[in-house]
XYZ file of C-alpha atoms in Angstrom:
140
model
C 48.157 -6.662 40.536
C 45.227 -8.945 39.953
C 42.419 -9.700 42.371
C 44.030 -13.092 43.010
C 47.164 -11.299 44.203
C 45.096 -9.135 46.559
C 42.855 -11.343 48.696
C 41.497 -8.215 50.427
C 40.289 -6.875 47.054
C 38.564 -10.186 46.382
C 36.874 -10.091 49.805
C 35.829 -6.459 49.320
C 34.272 -7.285 45.956
C 32.415 -10.227 47.515
C 31.127 -7.924 50.273
C 29.931 -5.317 47.758
C 28.282 -8.015 45.620
C 26.514 -9.384 48.705
C 25.216 -5.892 49.473
C 23.891 -5.653 45.921
C 22.303 -9.093 46.161
C 20.562 -8.084 49.391
C 19.273 -4.867 47.822
C 21.354 -2.447 49.909
C 23.219 -1.141 46.852
C 22.273 -0.705 43.205
C 23.979 0.183 39.934
C 24.493 3.805 41.003
C 27.018 2.592 43.561
C 28.985 0.901 40.790
C 28.985 4.115 38.768
C 30.955 5.865 41.514
C 34.065 4.206 40.150
C 37.066 4.484 42.433
C 35.596 4.372 45.917
C 38.695 5.725 47.565
C 38.560 8.819 45.363
C 34.858 9.224 46.136
C 35.195 8.755 49.884
C 34.350 12.416 50.497
C 30.995 11.995 48.742
C 30.157 9.071 50.994
C 31.229 11.008 54.091
C 29.255 14.091 53.019
C 26.162 11.964 52.571
C 26.466 10.701 56.137
C 27.309 14.127 57.553
C 24.262 15.556 55.801
C 21.776 12.757 56.486
C 22.227 12.331 60.234
C 21.128 15.846 61.276
C 18.208 15.597 58.852
C 17.134 12.297 60.383
C 17.320 13.927 63.822
C 15.085 16.770 62.569
C 12.558 14.257 61.240
C 12.494 12.394 64.535
C 12.012 15.613 66.534
C 9.353 16.853 64.147
C 7.359 13.655 64.531
C 7.312 14.226 68.298
C 5.701 17.677 67.964
C 2.014 18.169 68.688
C 1.561 19.708 65.256
C 3.588 17.859 62.627
C 4.607 19.692 59.452
C 4.176 16.778 57.074
C 5.119 18.821 53.996
C 8.329 19.908 55.723
C 9.093 16.267 56.478
C 8.518 15.317 52.850
C 11.045 17.964 51.786
C 13.697 16.719 54.223
C 13.140 13.081 53.296
C 13.286 13.941 49.581
C 16.796 15.303 50.108
C 17.953 12.173 51.938
C 16.287 9.943 49.346
C 17.904 11.760 46.417
C 21.360 11.681 47.960
C 21.043 8.010 48.882
C 19.858 7.125 45.386
C 22.785 8.972 43.761
C 25.204 6.894 45.838
C 23.407 3.625 45.180
C 21.744 3.342 48.597
C 18.721 1.526 47.239
C 17.083 0.415 50.482
C 17.499 3.836 52.095
C 15.895 5.471 49.059
C 13.037 2.948 49.121
C 12.460 3.482 52.851
C 12.444 7.246 52.308
C 9.812 6.855 49.578
C 7.642 4.891 52.002
C 8.038 7.619 54.637
C 7.023 10.216 52.067
C 3.893 8.205 51.261
C 3.167 7.931 54.989
C 3.466 11.700 55.356
C 0.826 12.012 52.659
C -1.637 10.275 54.970
C -0.877 12.654 57.888
C -0.865 9.589 60.139
C 1.815 10.225 62.777
C 1.923 6.604 63.938
C 2.422 5.345 60.387
C 5.110 8.002 59.838
C 6.917 6.938 62.998
C 6.995 3.329 61.803
C 8.256 4.393 58.380
C 10.848 6.664 60.024
C 12.187 3.728 62.055
C 12.723 1.840 58.794
C 14.554 4.808 57.209
C 16.731 5.176 60.280
C 17.509 1.439 60.374
C 18.398 1.287 56.679
C 20.470 4.459 56.893
C 22.648 3.174 59.739
C 23.196 -0.144 57.975
C 24.266 1.720 54.828
C 26.503 4.068 56.802
C 28.257 1.132 58.444
C 28.652 -0.625 55.083
C 30.200 2.510 53.577
C 32.550 2.678 56.551
C 33.648 -0.956 56.089
C 34.098 -0.513 52.343
C 36.238 2.594 52.773
C 38.259 0.972 55.551
C 38.978 -1.983 53.273
C 39.909 0.375 50.414
C 42.403 2.165 52.683
C 43.938 -1.142 53.742
C 44.232 -2.356 50.164
C 45.758 0.925 48.968
C 48.310 0.879 51.773
C 49.496 -2.553 50.617
C 49.717 -1.813 46.898
């Protein structure tokens, strides 16, 4: 069936295009192909990122911050986000990595807040996209 026959598909495509236009997603998201078939990759990203973000937050509260350890954790989140097309998460992670290079805890905390914010927006967008995919597939 065409997009015109599936108004939900049309709305989902508009939502995804809006996310691209706003810089949340990039071309790597498009390369995933069938989102329903790749739902496990999206879920694994979220399952992996959240504990790492918690570790970063706790580490930044320590008296002695291991900035190199933070860079390693953030690199993993950044790489995974970039592979899935999470452009703004990857960009925020890069800024946090640069902040860690200055060893300025306050600057790192501000950059961490941005990573956290962008991550939760992306996670919710993935959730809405997959929910819409399930609804569309159930009606085909």
